[in-house]
CSV table of C-alpha atoms in Angstrom, one decimal:
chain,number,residue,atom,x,y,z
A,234,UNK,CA,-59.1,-20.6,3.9
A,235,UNK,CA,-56.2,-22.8,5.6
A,236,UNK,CA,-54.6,-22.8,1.8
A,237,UNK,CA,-55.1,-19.4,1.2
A,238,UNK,CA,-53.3,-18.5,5.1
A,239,UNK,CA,-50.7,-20.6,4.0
A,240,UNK,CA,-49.8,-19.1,0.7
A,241,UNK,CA,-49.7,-15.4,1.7
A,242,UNK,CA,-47.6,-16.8,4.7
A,243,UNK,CA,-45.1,-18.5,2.1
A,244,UNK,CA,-45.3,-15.5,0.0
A,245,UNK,CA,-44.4,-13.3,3.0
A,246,UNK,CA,-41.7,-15.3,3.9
A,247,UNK,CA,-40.2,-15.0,0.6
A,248,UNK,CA,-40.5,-11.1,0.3
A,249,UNK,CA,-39.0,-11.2,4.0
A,250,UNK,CA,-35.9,-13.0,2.3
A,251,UNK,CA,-35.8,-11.0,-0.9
A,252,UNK,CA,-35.4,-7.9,0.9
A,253,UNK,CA,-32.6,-9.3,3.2
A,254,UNK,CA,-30.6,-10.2,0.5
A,255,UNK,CA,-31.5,-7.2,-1.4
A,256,UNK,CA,-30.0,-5.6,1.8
A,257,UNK,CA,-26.4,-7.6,2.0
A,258,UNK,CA,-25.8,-7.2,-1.3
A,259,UNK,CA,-26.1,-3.4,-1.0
A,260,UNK,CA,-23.5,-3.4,2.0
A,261,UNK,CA,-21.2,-6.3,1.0
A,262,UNK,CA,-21.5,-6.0,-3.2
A,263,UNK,CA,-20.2,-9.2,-4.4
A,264,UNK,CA,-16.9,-9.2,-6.3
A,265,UNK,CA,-15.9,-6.2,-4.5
A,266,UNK,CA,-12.0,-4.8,-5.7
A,267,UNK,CA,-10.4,-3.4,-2.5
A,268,UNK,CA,-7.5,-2.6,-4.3
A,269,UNK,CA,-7.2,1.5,-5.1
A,270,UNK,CA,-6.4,4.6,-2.4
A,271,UNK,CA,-8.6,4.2,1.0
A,272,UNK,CA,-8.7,7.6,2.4
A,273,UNK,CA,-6.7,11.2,1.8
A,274,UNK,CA,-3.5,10.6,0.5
A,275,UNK,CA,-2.5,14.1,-0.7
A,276,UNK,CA,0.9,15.4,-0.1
A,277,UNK,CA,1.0,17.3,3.4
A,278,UNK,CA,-2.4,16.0,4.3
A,279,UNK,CA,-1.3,14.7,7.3
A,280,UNK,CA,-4.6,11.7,7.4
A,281,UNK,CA,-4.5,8.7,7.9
A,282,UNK,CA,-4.3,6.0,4.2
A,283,UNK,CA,-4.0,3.0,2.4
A,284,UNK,CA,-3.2,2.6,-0.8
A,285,UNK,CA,-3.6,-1.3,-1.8
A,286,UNK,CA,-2.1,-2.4,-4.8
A,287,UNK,CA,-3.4,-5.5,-7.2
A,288,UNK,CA,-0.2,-6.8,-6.6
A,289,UNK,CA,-0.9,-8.0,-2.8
A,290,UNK,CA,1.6,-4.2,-1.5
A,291,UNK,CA,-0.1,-2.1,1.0
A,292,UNK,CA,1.4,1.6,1.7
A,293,UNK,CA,0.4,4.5,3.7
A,294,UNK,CA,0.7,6.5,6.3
A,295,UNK,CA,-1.1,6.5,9.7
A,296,UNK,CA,-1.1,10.8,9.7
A,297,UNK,CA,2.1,10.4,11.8
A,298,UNK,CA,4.8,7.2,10.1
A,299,UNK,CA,4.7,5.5,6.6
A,300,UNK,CA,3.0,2.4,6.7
A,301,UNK,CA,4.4,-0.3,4.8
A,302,UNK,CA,3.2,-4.0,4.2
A,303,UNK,CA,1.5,-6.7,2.5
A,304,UNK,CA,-2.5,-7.5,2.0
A,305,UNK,CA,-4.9,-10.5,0.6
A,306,UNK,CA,-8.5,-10.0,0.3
A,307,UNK,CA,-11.8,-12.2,-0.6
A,308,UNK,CA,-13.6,-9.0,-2.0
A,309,UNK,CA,-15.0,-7.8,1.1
A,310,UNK,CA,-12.6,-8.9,3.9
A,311,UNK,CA,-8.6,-7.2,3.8
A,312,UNK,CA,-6.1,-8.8,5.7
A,313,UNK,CA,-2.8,-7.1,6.3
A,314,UNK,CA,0.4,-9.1,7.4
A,315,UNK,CA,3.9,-7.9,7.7
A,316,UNK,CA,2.8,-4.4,8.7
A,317,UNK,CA,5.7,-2.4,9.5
A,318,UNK,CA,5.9,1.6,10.0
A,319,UNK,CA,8.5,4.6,10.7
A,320,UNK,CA,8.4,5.5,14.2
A,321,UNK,CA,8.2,8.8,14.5
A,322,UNK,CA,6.5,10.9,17.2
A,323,UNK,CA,3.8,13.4,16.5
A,324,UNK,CA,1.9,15.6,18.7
A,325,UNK,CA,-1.9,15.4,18.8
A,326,UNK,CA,-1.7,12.8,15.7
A,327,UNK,CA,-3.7,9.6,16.6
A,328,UNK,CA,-1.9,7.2,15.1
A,329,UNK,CA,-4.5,4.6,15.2
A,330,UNK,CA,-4.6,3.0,11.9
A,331,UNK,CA,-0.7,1.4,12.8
A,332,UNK,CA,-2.8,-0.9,14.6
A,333,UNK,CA,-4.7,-2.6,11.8
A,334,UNK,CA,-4.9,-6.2,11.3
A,335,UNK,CA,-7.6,-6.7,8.4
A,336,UNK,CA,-10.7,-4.6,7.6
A,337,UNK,CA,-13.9,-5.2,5.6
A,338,UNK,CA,-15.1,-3.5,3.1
A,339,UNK,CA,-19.0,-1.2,3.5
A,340,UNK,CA,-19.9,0.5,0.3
A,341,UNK,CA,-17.2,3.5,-0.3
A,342,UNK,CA,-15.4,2.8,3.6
A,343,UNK,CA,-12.8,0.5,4.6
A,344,UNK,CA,-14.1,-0.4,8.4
A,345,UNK,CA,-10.4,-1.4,10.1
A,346,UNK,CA,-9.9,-3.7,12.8
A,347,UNK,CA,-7.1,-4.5,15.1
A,348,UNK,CA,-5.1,-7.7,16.1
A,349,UNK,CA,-8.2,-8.0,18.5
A,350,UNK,CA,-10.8,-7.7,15.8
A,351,UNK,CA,-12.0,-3.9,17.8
A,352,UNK,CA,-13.3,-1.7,15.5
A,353,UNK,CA,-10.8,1.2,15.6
A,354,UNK,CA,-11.6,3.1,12.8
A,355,UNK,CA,-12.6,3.4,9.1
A,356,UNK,CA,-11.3,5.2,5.6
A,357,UNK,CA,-13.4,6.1,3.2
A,358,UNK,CA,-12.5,5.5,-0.6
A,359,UNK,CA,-10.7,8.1,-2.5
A,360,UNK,CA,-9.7,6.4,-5.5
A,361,UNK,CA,-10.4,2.9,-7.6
A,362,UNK,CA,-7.4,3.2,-8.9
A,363,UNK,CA,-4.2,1.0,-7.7
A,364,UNK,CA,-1.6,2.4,-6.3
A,365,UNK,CA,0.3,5.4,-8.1
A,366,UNK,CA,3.6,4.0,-7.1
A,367,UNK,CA,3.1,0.7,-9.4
A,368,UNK,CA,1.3,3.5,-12.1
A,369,UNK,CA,3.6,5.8,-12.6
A,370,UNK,CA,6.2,5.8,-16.0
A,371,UNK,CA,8.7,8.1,-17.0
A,372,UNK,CA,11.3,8.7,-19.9
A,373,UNK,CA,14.7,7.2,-19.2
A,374,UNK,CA,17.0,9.8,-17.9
A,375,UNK,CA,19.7,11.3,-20.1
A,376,UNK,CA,23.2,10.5,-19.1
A,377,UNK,CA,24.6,13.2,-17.8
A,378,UNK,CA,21.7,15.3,-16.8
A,379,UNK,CA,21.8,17.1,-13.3
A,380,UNK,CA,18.3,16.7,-12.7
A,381,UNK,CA,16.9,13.2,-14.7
A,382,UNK,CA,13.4,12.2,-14.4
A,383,UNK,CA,13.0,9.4,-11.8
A,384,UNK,CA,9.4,8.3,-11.9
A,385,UNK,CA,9.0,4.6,-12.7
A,386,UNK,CA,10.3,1.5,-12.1
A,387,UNK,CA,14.3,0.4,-11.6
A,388,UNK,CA,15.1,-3.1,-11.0
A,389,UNK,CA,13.5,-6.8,-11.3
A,390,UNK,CA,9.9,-7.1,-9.8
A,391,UNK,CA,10.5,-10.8,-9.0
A,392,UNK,CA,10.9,-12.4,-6.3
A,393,UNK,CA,14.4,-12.3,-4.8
A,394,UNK,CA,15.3,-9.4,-7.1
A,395,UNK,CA,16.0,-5.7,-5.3
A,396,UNK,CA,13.9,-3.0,-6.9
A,397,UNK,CA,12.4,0.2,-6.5
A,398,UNK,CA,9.6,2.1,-7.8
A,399,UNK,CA,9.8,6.3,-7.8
A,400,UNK,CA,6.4,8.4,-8.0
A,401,UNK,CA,6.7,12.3,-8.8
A,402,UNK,CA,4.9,12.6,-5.5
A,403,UNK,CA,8.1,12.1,-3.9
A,404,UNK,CA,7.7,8.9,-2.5
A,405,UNK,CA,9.2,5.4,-3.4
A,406,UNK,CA,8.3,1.6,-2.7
A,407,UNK,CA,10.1,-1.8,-3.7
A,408,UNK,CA,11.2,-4.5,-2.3
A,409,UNK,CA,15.1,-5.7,-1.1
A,410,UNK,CA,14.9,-8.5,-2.7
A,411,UNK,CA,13.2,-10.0,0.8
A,412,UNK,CA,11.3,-7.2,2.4
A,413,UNK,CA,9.3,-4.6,1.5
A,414,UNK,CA,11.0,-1.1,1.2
A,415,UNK,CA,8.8,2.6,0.9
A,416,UNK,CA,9.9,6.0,2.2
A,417,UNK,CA,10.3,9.2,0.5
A,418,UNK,CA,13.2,10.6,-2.3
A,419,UNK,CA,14.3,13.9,-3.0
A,420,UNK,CA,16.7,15.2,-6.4
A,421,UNK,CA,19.3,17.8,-5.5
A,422,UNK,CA,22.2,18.4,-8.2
A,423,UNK,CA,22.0,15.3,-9.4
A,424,UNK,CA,21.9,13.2,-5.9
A,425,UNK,CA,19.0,11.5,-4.9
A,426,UNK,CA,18.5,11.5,-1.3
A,427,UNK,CA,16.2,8.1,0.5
A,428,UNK,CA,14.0,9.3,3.5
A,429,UNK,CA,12.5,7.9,6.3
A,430,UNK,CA,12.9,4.4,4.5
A,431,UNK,CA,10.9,1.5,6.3
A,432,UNK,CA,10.9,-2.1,5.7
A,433,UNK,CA,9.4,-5.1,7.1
A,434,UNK,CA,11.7,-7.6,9.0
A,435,UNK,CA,11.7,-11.0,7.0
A,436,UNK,CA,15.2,-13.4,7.2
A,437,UNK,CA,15.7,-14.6,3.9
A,438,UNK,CA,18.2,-17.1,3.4
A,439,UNK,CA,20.8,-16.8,0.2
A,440,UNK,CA,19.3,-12.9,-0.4
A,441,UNK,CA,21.9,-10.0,-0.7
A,442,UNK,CA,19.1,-7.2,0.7
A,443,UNK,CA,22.1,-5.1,0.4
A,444,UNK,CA,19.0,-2.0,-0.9
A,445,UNK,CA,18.2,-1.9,2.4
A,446,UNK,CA,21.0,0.3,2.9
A,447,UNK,CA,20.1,2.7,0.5
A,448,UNK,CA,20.9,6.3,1.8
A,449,UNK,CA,21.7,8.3,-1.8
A,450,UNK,CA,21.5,7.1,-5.5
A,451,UNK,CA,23.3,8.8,-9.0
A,452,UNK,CA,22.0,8.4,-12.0
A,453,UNK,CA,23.9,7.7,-15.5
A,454,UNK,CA,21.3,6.6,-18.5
A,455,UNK,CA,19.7,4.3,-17.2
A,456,UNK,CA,22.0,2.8,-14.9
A,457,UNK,CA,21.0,3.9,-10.9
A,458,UNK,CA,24.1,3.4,-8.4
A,459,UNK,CA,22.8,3.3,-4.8
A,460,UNK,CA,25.5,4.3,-1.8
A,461,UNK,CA,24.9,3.6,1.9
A,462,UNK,CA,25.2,6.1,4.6
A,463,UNK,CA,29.0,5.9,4.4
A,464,UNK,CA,28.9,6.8,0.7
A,465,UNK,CA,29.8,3.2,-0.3
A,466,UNK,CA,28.6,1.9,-3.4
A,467,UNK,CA,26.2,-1.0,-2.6
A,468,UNK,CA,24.9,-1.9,-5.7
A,469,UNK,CA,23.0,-0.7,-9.1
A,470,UNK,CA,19.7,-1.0,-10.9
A,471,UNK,CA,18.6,-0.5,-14.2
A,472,UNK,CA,15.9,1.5,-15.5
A,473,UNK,CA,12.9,-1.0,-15.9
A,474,UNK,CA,10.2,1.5,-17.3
């Protein structure tokens, strides 16, 4: 009798255990990607997003500022460093999510923490797809066309290299050669115009981040010329893809 107590204890212990792992794995599936869009990111949505790219970039918006910065991530766990965001005011926008620090990931949400580790919100996924602005390619422009097609990549994606990446969404991401760049673009007679540029803050020593600057761009072939605010040329980057 003492035996037979004894195996149905042993046998209830391991059903107990089954079912508990049965139960992580359904919230925390190993091997989890958080890379792809967290939340609505369609134009003139006005929500709060992330979109994490497999290349460590995070960009978004908060429903207010673009949100610009970099991510690493174990599967489950997100954490976000160099965070930096426009600074715009917006009425009745709550602009929490430009307080995240890391999040984890629950089935399809993205539970975000601040610097405090306070759960201050969550996103809910919208897309497994990495980010459009390191997806989308284009034809090379024609020299000499008013209105060339912009979507892709311009520059070296290296390290110390300026660069930038155009989406037919209107917005554009890249790095200075230092920190991290993303803002908006618009094409009018042949000028493209930056907007609402952000970037993060990093001192790098023997890096020109002269892109920084970037207020208005040309395009011949596939040659980009970038001006600053003064209409001084700053620099040029070629077509990449």
């Amino acid at each position: 009798m003492t035996r037979s107590i004894a195996r149905v204890s042993v046998v209830a212990l391991l059903a107990t255990a089954a079912l508990a792992l049965t139960a992580c794995s359904a919230i925390d599936p190993p091997g989890t990607d958080p890379s792809g869009v967290w939340g609505d990111s369609a134009p003139g949505a006005a929500q709060p997003y992330l979109e994490l790219s497999g290349d460590g970039r995070v960009t978004g918006s908060d429903g207010c500022n673009r949100l610009l910065g970099d991510w690493k991530g174990d599967g489950r766990t997100v954490t976000f460093n160099r965070l930096a965001s426009t600074r715009m005011a917006c009425e009745d926008v709550d602009t929490w999510l430009s307080g995240a620090a890391s999040g984890r990931v629950k089935d399809s949400t993205l539970i975000i923490y601040d610097t405090d580790g306070s759960r201050i919100g969550e996103l809910k996924r919208s897309s497994d797809v990495p980010s459009a602005t390191t997806q989308a390619t284009s034809s090379a422009p024609v020299a000499g066309d008013a209105n060339p097609a912009l979507a892709g990549a311009w520059g070296v994606s290296e390290q110390g290299k300026p660069h930038l990446t155009f989406t037919d969404a209107g917005t554009v991401s890249g790095s200075d050669g230092c920190n991290l760049i993303a803002g908006s673009w618009k094409l009018a007679d042949g000028v493209v115009t930056f907007g609402q540029l952000v970037s993060t803050l990093m001192a790098c020593d023997q890096v020109d981040t002269w892109l920084g600057g970037a207020s208005t761009a040309t395009v011949s072939g596939a040659t980009m010329t970038v001006y600053d605010n003064t209409d001084a040329k700053i620099g040029t980057l070629e077509r990449a893809s």
